[in-house]
Amino acid sequence: MTLQAFLLLASALFSVGLYGALSQQSIVMIMMGLELMVNAVIVGAAAFWYYASPDRPDGQVVVLLAVTAMAVEMAVGFAVTTAIFRSRDVDMTDMAADLKG
């Protein structure tokens, strides 16, 4: 695959994730959209690393850190969502308005 194909894949993933995050009201669907957008950034970063300097390991470290941060973020997000759903039976963003900071 070429760099353009990877970037096209990343932009498609980001677009689908952005549409999912902006068009849905369910907290889980919004989080899935955010996950797709983060995955698009990871695909783009990995493609740039592969084509720019494949012999250096720093790109792999950045991708691994991004995947780890994404996994932690999603675990915390789903835990908060599950706690809100169990305590108040709320799964829509409009009903969880008291979480504003």
PDB file of N, CA and C in Angstrom:
ATOM      1  N   MET A   1       0.859  -1.187   0.000  1.00  0.00           N
ATOM      2  CA  MET A   1       0.000   0.000   0.000  1.00  0.00           C
ATOM      3  C   MET A   1       0.893   1.234   0.000  1.00  0.00           C
ATOM      4  N   THR A   2       0.401   2.268  -0.589  1.00  0.00           N
ATOM      5  CA  THR A   2       1.142   3.513  -0.647  1.00  0.00           C
ATOM      6  C   THR A   2       0.741   4.409   0.516  1.00  0.00           C
ATOM      7  N   LEU A   3       1.502   5.488   0.685  1.00  0.00           N
ATOM      8  CA  LEU A   3       1.183   6.437   1.755  1.00  0.00           C
ATOM      9  C   LEU A   3      -0.184   7.078   1.507  1.00  0.00           C
ATOM     10  N   GLN A   4      -0.486   7.341   0.248  1.00  0.00           N
ATOM     11  CA  GLN A   4      -1.780   7.943  -0.073  1.00  0.00           C
ATOM     12  C   GLN A   4      -2.924   7.007   0.306  1.00  0.00           C
ATOM     13  N   ALA A   5      -2.754   5.718   0.111  1.00  0.00           N
ATOM     14  CA  ALA A   5      -3.815   4.767   0.474  1.00  0.00           C
ATOM     15  C   ALA A   5      -4.020   4.739   1.982  1.00  0.00           C
ATOM     16  N   PHE A   6      -2.921   4.768   2.744  1.00  0.00           N
ATOM     17  CA  PHE A   6      -3.051   4.803   4.202  1.00  0.00           C
ATOM     18  C   PHE A   6      -3.731   6.096   4.659  1.00  0.00           C
ATOM     19  N   LEU A   7      -3.345   7.207   4.054  1.00  0.00           N
ATOM     20  CA  LEU A   7      -3.956   8.473   4.445  1.00  0.00           C
ATOM     21  C   LEU A   7      -5.428   8.537   4.035  1.00  0.00           C
ATOM     22  N   LEU A   8      -5.752   7.923   2.912  1.00  0.00           N
ATOM     23  CA  LEU A   8      -7.159   7.849   2.507  1.00  0.00           C
ATOM     24  C   LEU A   8      -7.951   6.999   3.493  1.00  0.00           C
ATOM     25  N   LEU A   9      -7.371   5.880   3.918  1.00  0.00           N
ATOM     26  CA  LEU A   9      -8.017   5.044   4.935  1.00  0.00           C
ATOM     27  C   LEU A   9      -8.187   5.807   6.244  1.00  0.00           C
ATOM     28  N   ALA A  10      -7.160   6.539   6.644  1.00  0.00           N
ATOM     29  CA  ALA A  10      -7.240   7.315   7.891  1.00  0.00           C
ATOM     30  C   ALA A  10      -8.296   8.407   7.791  1.00  0.00           C
ATOM     31  N   SER A  11      -8.360   9.076   6.659  1.00  0.00           N
ATOM     32  CA  SER A  11      -9.374  10.130   6.513  1.00  0.00           C
ATOM     33  C   SER A  11     -10.785   9.545   6.474  1.00  0.00           C
ATOM     34  N   ALA A  12     -10.943   8.365   5.867  1.00  0.00           N
ATOM     35  CA  ALA A  12     -12.264   7.722   5.860  1.00  0.00           C
ATOM     36  C   ALA A  12     -12.670   7.316   7.276  1.00  0.00           C
ATOM     37  N   LEU A  13     -11.740   6.736   8.020  1.00  0.00           N
ATOM     38  CA  LEU A  13     -12.042   6.371   9.411  1.00  0.00           C
ATOM     39  C   LEU A  13     -12.398   7.593  10.240  1.00  0.00           C
ATOM     40  N   PHE A  14     -11.630   8.669  10.052  1.00  0.00           N
ATOM     41  CA  PHE A  14     -11.890   9.889  10.820  1.00  0.00           C
ATOM     42  C   PHE A  14     -13.249  10.471  10.455  1.00  0.00           C
ATOM     43  N   SER A  15     -13.594  10.449   9.178  1.00  0.00           N
ATOM     44  CA  SER A  15     -14.887  10.997   8.746  1.00  0.00           C
ATOM     45  C   SER A  15     -16.052  10.197   9.314  1.00  0.00           C
ATOM     46  N   VAL A  16     -15.950   8.890   9.267  1.00  0.00           N
ATOM     47  CA  VAL A  16     -17.015   8.053   9.814  1.00  0.00           C
ATOM     48  C   VAL A  16     -17.132   8.265  11.326  1.00  0.00           C
ATOM     49  N   GLY A  17     -15.989   8.357  11.998  1.00  0.00           N
ATOM     50  CA  GLY A  17     -16.005   8.594  13.438  1.00  0.00           C
ATOM     51  C   GLY A  17     -16.583   9.953  13.792  1.00  0.00           C
ATOM     52  N   LEU A  18     -16.227  10.966  13.015  1.00  0.00           N
ATOM     53  CA  LEU A  18     -16.766  12.305  13.269  1.00  0.00           C
ATOM     54  C   LEU A  18     -18.277  12.339  13.061  1.00  0.00           C
ATOM     55  N   TYR A  19     -18.739  11.689  11.999  1.00  0.00           N
ATOM     56  CA  TYR A  19     -20.188  11.617  11.768  1.00  0.00           C
ATOM     57  C   TYR A  19     -20.874  10.865  12.913  1.00  0.00           C
ATOM     58  N   GLY A  20     -20.263   9.769  13.346  1.00  0.00           N
ATOM     59  CA  GLY A  20     -20.856   9.004  14.441  1.00  0.00           C
ATOM     60  C   GLY A  20     -20.888   9.779  15.739  1.00  0.00           C
ATOM     61  N   ALA A  21     -19.841  10.530  16.010  1.00  0.00           N
ATOM     62  CA  ALA A  21     -19.784  11.278  17.265  1.00  0.00           C
ATOM     63  C   ALA A  21     -20.750  12.462  17.263  1.00  0.00           C
ATOM     64  N   LEU A  22     -20.947  13.079  16.098  1.00  0.00           N
ATOM     65  CA  LEU A  22     -21.799  14.260  16.049  1.00  0.00           C
ATOM     66  C   LEU A  22     -23.278  13.935  15.831  1.00  0.00           C
ATOM     67  N   SER A  23     -23.570  12.791  15.262  1.00  0.00           N
ATOM     68  CA  SER A  23     -24.962  12.499  14.931  1.00  0.00           C
ATOM     69  C   SER A  23     -25.683  11.645  15.969  1.00  0.00           C
ATOM     70  N   GLN A  24     -24.976  11.052  16.882  1.00  0.00           N
ATOM     71  CA  GLN A  24     -25.603  10.151  17.848  1.00  0.00           C
ATOM     72  C   GLN A  24     -25.821  10.847  19.186  1.00  0.00           C
ATOM     73  N   GLN A  25     -26.808  10.379  19.924  1.00  0.00           N
ATOM     74  CA  GLN A  25     -27.052  10.907  21.266  1.00  0.00           C
ATOM     75  C   GLN A  25     -26.742   9.886  22.347  1.00  0.00           C
ATOM     76  N   SER A  26     -26.566   8.644  21.958  1.00  0.00           N
ATOM     77  CA  SER A  26     -26.199   7.616  22.927  1.00  0.00           C
ATOM     78  C   SER A  26     -24.722   7.787  23.303  1.00  0.00           C
ATOM     79  N   ILE A  27     -24.442   7.688  24.577  1.00  0.00           N
ATOM     80  CA  ILE A  27     -23.073   7.896  25.055  1.00  0.00           C
ATOM     81  C   ILE A  27     -22.138   6.839  24.479  1.00  0.00           C
ATOM     82  N   VAL A  28     -22.596   5.612  24.385  1.00  0.00           N
ATOM     83  CA  VAL A  28     -21.753   4.532  23.858  1.00  0.00           C
ATOM     84  C   VAL A  28     -21.437   4.771  22.381  1.00  0.00           C
ATOM     85  N   MET A  29     -22.409   5.213  21.609  1.00  0.00           N
ATOM     86  CA  MET A  29     -22.166   5.460  20.189  1.00  0.00           C
ATOM     87  C   MET A  29     -21.219   6.638  19.988  1.00  0.00           C
ATOM     88  N   ILE A  30     -21.329   7.652  20.839  1.00  0.00           N
ATOM     89  CA  ILE A  30     -20.409   8.784  20.752  1.00  0.00           C
ATOM     90  C   ILE A  30     -18.989   8.321  21.064  1.00  0.00           C
ATOM     91  N   MET A  31     -18.858   7.464  22.064  1.00  0.00           N
ATOM     92  CA  MET A  31     -17.527   6.952  22.406  1.00  0.00           C
ATOM     93  C   MET A  31     -16.967   6.083  21.287  1.00  0.00           C
ATOM     94  N   MET A  32     -17.817   5.338  20.611  1.00  0.00           N
ATOM     95  CA  MET A  32     -17.345   4.539  19.480  1.00  0.00           C
ATOM     96  C   MET A  32     -16.876   5.441  18.338  1.00  0.00           C
ATOM     97  N   GLY A  33     -17.572   6.546  18.123  1.00  0.00           N
ATOM     98  CA  GLY A  33     -17.136   7.513  17.117  1.00  0.00           C
ATOM     99  C   GLY A  33     -15.792   8.122  17.466  1.00  0.00           C
ATOM    100  N   LEU A  34     -15.619   8.445  18.741  1.00  0.00           N
ATOM    101  CA  LEU A  34     -14.333   8.990  19.193  1.00  0.00           C
ATOM    102  C   LEU A  34     -13.214   7.968  19.021  1.00  0.00           C
ATOM    103  N   GLU A  35     -13.541   6.708  19.277  1.00  0.00           N
ATOM    104  CA  GLU A  35     -12.539   5.651  19.111  1.00  0.00           C
ATOM    105  C   GLU A  35     -12.116   5.525  17.651  1.00  0.00           C
ATOM    106  N   LEU A  36     -13.078   5.633  16.733  1.00  0.00           N
ATOM    107  CA  LEU A  36     -12.735   5.583  15.309  1.00  0.00           C
ATOM    108  C   LEU A  36     -11.832   6.749  14.926  1.00  0.00           C
ATOM    109  N   MET A  37     -12.097   7.933  15.476  1.00  0.00           N
ATOM    110  CA  MET A  37     -11.259   9.088  15.152  1.00  0.00           C
ATOM    111  C   MET A  37      -9.843   8.904  15.689  1.00  0.00           C
ATOM    112  N   VAL A  38      -9.707   8.363  16.887  1.00  0.00           N
ATOM    113  CA  VAL A  38      -8.366   8.122  17.443  1.00  0.00           C
ATOM    114  C   VAL A  38      -7.647   7.057  16.626  1.00  0.00           C
ATOM    115  N   ASN A  39      -8.384   6.028  16.192  1.00  0.00           N
ATOM    116  CA  ASN A  39      -7.777   5.006  15.340  1.00  0.00           C
ATOM    117  C   ASN A  39      -7.300   5.602  14.026  1.00  0.00           C
ATOM    118  N   ALA A  40      -8.029   6.544  13.478  1.00  0.00           N
ATOM    119  CA  ALA A  40      -7.602   7.197  12.241  1.00  0.00           C
ATOM    120  C   ALA A  40      -6.296   7.953  12.445  1.00  0.00           C
ATOM    121  N   VAL A  41      -6.173   8.625  13.561  1.00  0.00           N
ATOM    122  CA  VAL A  41      -4.926   9.341  13.859  1.00  0.00           C
ATOM    123  C   VAL A  41      -3.767   8.354  14.010  1.00  0.00           C
ATOM    124  N   ILE A  42      -4.039   7.221  14.630  1.00  0.00           N
ATOM    125  CA  ILE A  42      -2.987   6.211  14.800  1.00  0.00           C
ATOM    126  C   ILE A  42      -2.567   5.640  13.450  1.00  0.00           C
ATOM    127  N   VAL A  43      -3.533   5.366  12.578  1.00  0.00           N
ATOM    128  CA  VAL A  43      -3.201   4.846  11.242  1.00  0.00           C
ATOM    129  C   VAL A  43      -2.379   5.874  10.475  1.00  0.00           C
ATOM    130  N   GLY A  44      -2.762   7.131  10.543  1.00  0.00           N
ATOM    131  CA  GLY A  44      -2.007   8.177   9.866  1.00  0.00           C
ATOM    132  C   GLY A  44      -0.602   8.326  10.412  1.00  0.00           C
ATOM    133  N   ALA A  45      -0.471   8.306  11.716  1.00  0.00           N
ATOM    134  CA  ALA A  45       0.849   8.434  12.340  1.00  0.00           C
ATOM    135  C   ALA A  45       1.731   7.242  12.007  1.00  0.00           C
ATOM    136  N   ALA A  46       1.156   6.045  12.030  1.00  0.00           N
ATOM    137  CA  ALA A  46       1.943   4.852  11.698  1.00  0.00           C
ATOM    138  C   ALA A  46       2.374   4.875  10.242  1.00  0.00           C
ATOM    139  N   ALA A  47       1.508   5.357   9.361  1.00  0.00           N
ATOM    140  CA  ALA A  47       1.875   5.433   7.942  1.00  0.00           C
ATOM    141  C   ALA A  47       2.998   6.433   7.728  1.00  0.00           C
ATOM    142  N   PHE A  48       2.905   7.590   8.383  1.00  0.00           N
ATOM    143  CA  PHE A  48       3.986   8.568   8.253  1.00  0.00           C
ATOM    144  C   PHE A  48       5.288   8.009   8.809  1.00  0.00           C
ATOM    145  N   TRP A  49       5.200   7.319   9.941  1.00  0.00           N
ATOM    146  CA  TRP A  49       6.406   6.722  10.506  1.00  0.00           C
ATOM    147  C   TRP A  49       6.997   5.690   9.546  1.00  0.00           C
ATOM    148  N   TYR A  50       6.161   4.839   8.964  1.00  0.00           N
ATOM    149  CA  TYR A  50       6.645   3.771   8.095  1.00  0.00           C
ATOM    150  C   TYR A  50       7.328   4.335   6.853  1.00  0.00           C
ATOM    151  N   TYR A  51       6.794   5.404   6.298  1.00  0.00           N
ATOM    152  CA  TYR A  51       7.369   5.949   5.075  1.00  0.00           C
ATOM    153  C   TYR A  51       8.449   6.985   5.338  1.00  0.00           C
ATOM    154  N   ALA A  52       8.482   7.610   6.493  1.00  0.00           N
ATOM    155  CA  ALA A  52       9.476   8.643   6.775  1.00  0.00           C
ATOM    156  C   ALA A  52      10.768   8.052   7.327  1.00  0.00           C
ATOM    157  N   SER A  53      10.674   7.236   8.353  1.00  0.00           N
ATOM    158  CA  SER A  53      11.894   6.674   8.951  1.00  0.00           C
ATOM    159  C   SER A  53      11.592   5.298   9.526  1.00  0.00           C
ATOM    160  N   PRO A  54      11.515   4.287   8.679  1.00  0.00           N
ATOM    161  CA  PRO A  54      11.154   2.952   9.178  1.00  0.00           C
ATOM    162  C   PRO A  54      12.244   2.290  10.004  1.00  0.00           C
ATOM    163  N   ASP A  55      13.468   2.783   9.931  1.00  0.00           N
ATOM    164  CA  ASP A  55      14.547   2.135  10.670  1.00  0.00           C
ATOM    165  C   ASP A  55      14.657   2.617  12.105  1.00  0.00           C
ATOM    166  N   ARG A  56      13.939   3.691  12.474  1.00  0.00           N
ATOM    167  CA  ARG A  56      13.999   4.214  13.841  1.00  0.00           C
ATOM    168  C   ARG A  56      12.785   3.735  14.626  1.00  0.00           C
ATOM    169  N   PRO A  57      12.969   3.348  15.895  1.00  0.00           N
ATOM    170  CA  PRO A  57      11.854   2.799  16.669  1.00  0.00           C
ATOM    171  C   PRO A  57      10.952   3.844  17.325  1.00  0.00           C
ATOM    172  N   ASP A  58      11.263   5.130  17.190  1.00  0.00           N
ATOM    173  CA  ASP A  58      10.470   6.137  17.904  1.00  0.00           C
ATOM    174  C   ASP A  58       9.024   6.206  17.402  1.00  0.00           C
ATOM    175  N   GLY A  59       8.777   5.934  16.139  1.00  0.00           N
ATOM    176  CA  GLY A  59       7.411   5.927  15.629  1.00  0.00           C
ATOM    177  C   GLY A  59       6.590   4.807  16.236  1.00  0.00           C
ATOM    178  N   GLN A  60       7.211   3.662  16.401  1.00  0.00           N
ATOM    179  CA  GLN A  60       6.501   2.543  17.026  1.00  0.00           C
ATOM    180  C   GLN A  60       6.153   2.859  18.473  1.00  0.00           C
ATOM    181  N   VAL A  61       7.043   3.537  19.161  1.00  0.00           N
ATOM    182  CA  VAL A  61       6.789   3.888  20.558  1.00  0.00           C
ATOM    183  C   VAL A  61       5.621   4.863  20.647  1.00  0.00           C
ATOM    184  N   VAL A  62       5.571   5.821  19.747  1.00  0.00           N
ATOM    185  CA  VAL A  62       4.466   6.784  19.753  1.00  0.00           C
ATOM    186  C   VAL A  62       3.140   6.075  19.480  1.00  0.00           C
ATOM    187  N   VAL A  63       3.136   5.159  18.521  1.00  0.00           N
ATOM    188  CA  VAL A  63       1.912   4.422  18.207  1.00  0.00           C
ATOM    189  C   VAL A  63       1.490   3.563  19.401  1.00  0.00           C
ATOM    190  N   LEU A  64       2.434   2.896  20.051  1.00  0.00           N
ATOM    191  CA  LEU A  64       2.090   2.084  21.221  1.00  0.00           C
ATOM    192  C   LEU A  64       1.544   2.938  22.362  1.00  0.00           C
ATOM    193  N   LEU A  65       2.134   4.112  22.580  1.00  0.00           N
ATOM    194  CA  LEU A  65       1.622   5.019  23.613  1.00  0.00           C
ATOM    195  C   LEU A  65       0.214   5.504  23.273  1.00  0.00           C
ATOM    196  N   ALA A  66      -0.029   5.798  22.001  1.00  0.00           N
ATOM    197  CA  ALA A  66      -1.361   6.254  21.597  1.00  0.00           C
ATOM    198  C   ALA A  66      -2.392   5.148  21.774  1.00  0.00           C
ATOM    199  N   VAL A  67      -2.038   3.923  21.421  1.00  0.00           N
ATOM    200  CA  VAL A  67      -2.972   2.805  21.600  1.00  0.00           C
ATOM    201  C   VAL A  67      -3.248   2.570  23.083  1.00  0.00           C
ATOM    202  N   THR A  68      -2.225   2.670  23.920  1.00  0.00           N
ATOM    203  CA  THR A  68      -2.404   2.490  25.356  1.00  0.00           C
ATOM    204  C   THR A  68      -3.286   3.592  25.942  1.00  0.00           C
ATOM    205  N   ALA A  69      -3.020   4.834  25.543  1.00  0.00           N
ATOM    206  CA  ALA A  69      -3.840   5.945  26.037  1.00  0.00           C
ATOM    207  C   ALA A  69      -5.285   5.796  25.588  1.00  0.00           C
ATOM    208  N   MET A  70      -5.480   5.335  24.364  1.00  0.00           N
ATOM    209  CA  MET A  70      -6.837   5.137  23.858  1.00  0.00           C
ATOM    210  C   MET A  70      -7.551   4.030  24.634  1.00  0.00           C
ATOM    211  N   ALA A  71      -6.855   2.958  24.933  1.00  0.00           N
ATOM    212  CA  ALA A  71      -7.467   1.857  25.675  1.00  0.00           C
ATOM    213  C   ALA A  71      -7.858   2.301  27.084  1.00  0.00           C
ATOM    214  N   VAL A  72      -6.991   3.062  27.736  1.00  0.00           N
ATOM    215  CA  VAL A  72      -7.297   3.552  29.079  1.00  0.00           C
ATOM    216  C   VAL A  72      -8.474   4.523  29.034  1.00  0.00           C
ATOM    217  N   GLU A  73      -8.458   5.413  28.047  1.00  0.00           N
ATOM    218  CA  GLU A  73      -9.542   6.387  27.912  1.00  0.00           C
ATOM    219  C   GLU A  73     -10.878   5.690  27.696  1.00  0.00           C
ATOM    220  N   MET A  74     -10.910   4.697  26.843  1.00  0.00           N
ATOM    221  CA  MET A  74     -12.162   4.001  26.572  1.00  0.00           C
ATOM    222  C   MET A  74     -12.609   3.174  27.780  1.00  0.00           C
ATOM    223  N   ALA A  75     -11.680   2.580  28.500  1.00  0.00           N
ATOM    224  CA  ALA A  75     -12.047   1.813  29.692  1.00  0.00           C
ATOM    225  C   ALA A  75     -12.673   2.730  30.740  1.00  0.00           C
ATOM    226  N   VAL A  76     -12.082   3.887  30.958  1.00  0.00           N
ATOM    227  CA  VAL A  76     -12.637   4.834  31.929  1.00  0.00           C
ATOM    228  C   VAL A  76     -13.987   5.360  31.447  1.00  0.00           C
ATOM    229  N   GLY A  77     -14.075   5.671  30.169  1.00  0.00           N
ATOM    230  CA  GLY A  77     -15.337   6.178  29.623  1.00  0.00           C
ATOM    231  C   GLY A  77     -16.468   5.172  29.736  1.00  0.00           C
ATOM    232  N   PHE A  78     -16.180   3.924  29.407  1.00  0.00           N
ATOM    233  CA  PHE A  78     -17.225   2.907  29.519  1.00  0.00           C
ATOM    234  C   PHE A  78     -17.555   2.623  30.985  1.00  0.00           C
ATOM    235  N   ALA A  79     -16.604   2.736  31.873  1.00  0.00           N
ATOM    236  CA  ALA A  79     -16.902   2.552  33.297  1.00  0.00           C
ATOM    237  C   ALA A  79     -17.821   3.661  33.801  1.00  0.00           C
ATOM    238  N   VAL A  80     -17.559   4.890  33.404  1.00  0.00           N
ATOM    239  CA  VAL A  80     -18.421   6.005  33.807  1.00  0.00           C
ATOM    240  C   VAL A  80     -19.815   5.840  33.211  1.00  0.00           C
ATOM    241  N   THR A  81     -19.870   5.442  31.960  1.00  0.00           N
ATOM    242  CA  THR A  81     -21.162   5.235  31.308  1.00  0.00           C
ATOM    243  C   THR A  81     -21.955   4.127  31.986  1.00  0.00           C
ATOM    244  N   THR A  82     -21.281   3.043  32.324  1.00  0.00           N
ATOM    245  CA  THR A  82     -21.954   1.945  33.009  1.00  0.00           C
ATOM    246  C   THR A  82     -22.439   2.374  34.385  1.00  0.00           C
ATOM    247  N   ALA A  83     -21.630   3.155  35.099  1.00  0.00           N
ATOM    248  CA  ALA A  83     -22.039   3.632  36.417  1.00  0.00           C
ATOM    249  C   ALA A  83     -23.250   4.557  36.326  1.00  0.00           C
ATOM    250  N   ILE A  84     -23.252   5.436  35.331  1.00  0.00           N
ATOM    251  CA  ILE A  84     -24.401   6.331  35.152  1.00  0.00           C
ATOM    252  C   ILE A  84     -25.649   5.531  34.793  1.00  0.00           C
ATOM    253  N   PHE A  85     -25.484   4.558  33.912  1.00  0.00           N
ATOM    254  CA  PHE A  85     -26.644   3.760  33.495  1.00  0.00           C
ATOM    255  C   PHE A  85     -27.198   2.954  34.653  1.00  0.00           C
ATOM    256  N   ARG A  86     -26.320   2.388  35.472  1.00  0.00           N
ATOM    257  CA  ARG A  86     -26.800   1.586  36.601  1.00  0.00           C
ATOM    258  C   ARG A  86     -27.461   2.441  37.675  1.00  0.00           C
ATOM    259  N   SER A  87     -26.933   3.637  37.916  1.00  0.00           N
ATOM    260  CA  SER A  87     -27.481   4.444  39.005  1.00  0.00           C
ATOM    261  C   SER A  87     -28.752   5.178  38.602  1.00  0.00           C
ATOM    262  N   ARG A  88     -28.833   5.654  37.340  1.00  0.00           N
ATOM    263  CA  ARG A  88     -29.992   6.463  36.961  1.00  0.00           C
ATOM    264  C   ARG A  88     -30.723   5.973  35.728  1.00  0.00           C
ATOM    265  N   ASP A  89     -30.285   4.876  35.132  1.00  0.00           N
ATOM    266  CA  ASP A  89     -30.900   4.330  33.924  1.00  0.00           C
ATOM    267  C   ASP A  89     -30.904   5.365  32.796  1.00  0.00           C
ATOM    268  N   VAL A  90     -29.770   6.034  32.623  1.00  0.00           N
ATOM    269  CA  VAL A  90     -29.607   7.069  31.604  1.00  0.00           C
ATOM    270  C   VAL A  90     -28.523   6.626  30.640  1.00  0.00           C
ATOM    271  N   ASP A  91     -28.828   6.670  29.344  1.00  0.00           N
ATOM    272  CA  ASP A  91     -27.794   6.349  28.359  1.00  0.00           C
ATOM    273  C   ASP A  91     -27.725   7.384  27.239  1.00  0.00           C
ATOM    274  N   MET A  92     -28.426   8.474  27.358  1.00  0.00           N
ATOM    275  CA  MET A  92     -28.400   9.548  26.364  1.00  0.00           C
ATOM    276  C   MET A  92     -27.672  10.760  26.933  1.00  0.00           C
ATOM    277  N   THR A  93     -27.031  11.519  26.068  1.00  0.00           N
ATOM    278  CA  THR A  93     -26.233  12.644  26.535  1.00  0.00           C
ATOM    279  C   THR A  93     -27.086  13.763  27.108  1.00  0.00           C
ATOM    280  N   ASP A  94     -28.270  13.962  26.561  1.00  0.00           N
ATOM    281  CA  ASP A  94     -29.118  15.045  27.059  1.00  0.00           C
ATOM    282  C   ASP A  94     -29.591  14.778  28.488  1.00  0.00           C
ATOM    283  N   MET A  95     -29.782  13.501  28.827  1.00  0.00           N
ATOM    284  CA  MET A  95     -30.242  13.161  30.165  1.00  0.00           C
ATOM    285  C   MET A  95     -29.112  13.168  31.192  1.00  0.00           C
ATOM    286  N   ALA A  96     -27.877  13.138  30.736  1.00  0.00           N
ATOM    287  CA  ALA A  96     -26.735  13.152  31.637  1.00  0.00           C
ATOM    288  C   ALA A  96     -26.110  14.543  31.673  1.00  0.00           C
ATOM    289  N   ALA A  97     -26.924  15.577  31.650  1.00  0.00           N
ATOM    290  CA  ALA A  97     -26.435  16.954  31.583  1.00  0.00           C
ATOM    291  C   ALA A  97     -25.773  17.421  32.864  1.00  0.00           C
ATOM    292  N   ASP A  98     -26.006  16.737  33.976  1.00  0.00           N
ATOM    293  CA  ASP A  98     -25.398  17.171  35.233  1.00  0.00           C
ATOM    294  C   ASP A  98     -23.907  16.821  35.294  1.00  0.00           C
ATOM    295  N   LEU A  99     -23.345  16.206  34.264  1.00  0.00           N
ATOM    296  CA  LEU A  99     -21.919  15.902  34.246  1.00  0.00           C
ATOM    297  C   LEU A  99     -21.087  17.051  33.695  1.00  0.00           C
ATOM    298  N   LYS A 100     -21.735  18.165  33.355  1.00  0.00           N
ATOM    299  CA  LYS A 100     -20.991  19.307  32.819  1.00  0.00           C
ATOM    300  C   LYS A 100     -20.023  19.835  33.859  1.00  0.00           C
ATOM    301  N   GLY A 101     -18.872  20.249  33.389  1.00  0.00           N
ATOM    302  CA  GLY A 101     -17.851  20.741  34.301  1.00  0.00           C
ATOM    303  C   GLY A 101     -17.867  22.203  34.518  1.00  0.00           C
TER     304      GLY A 101
END
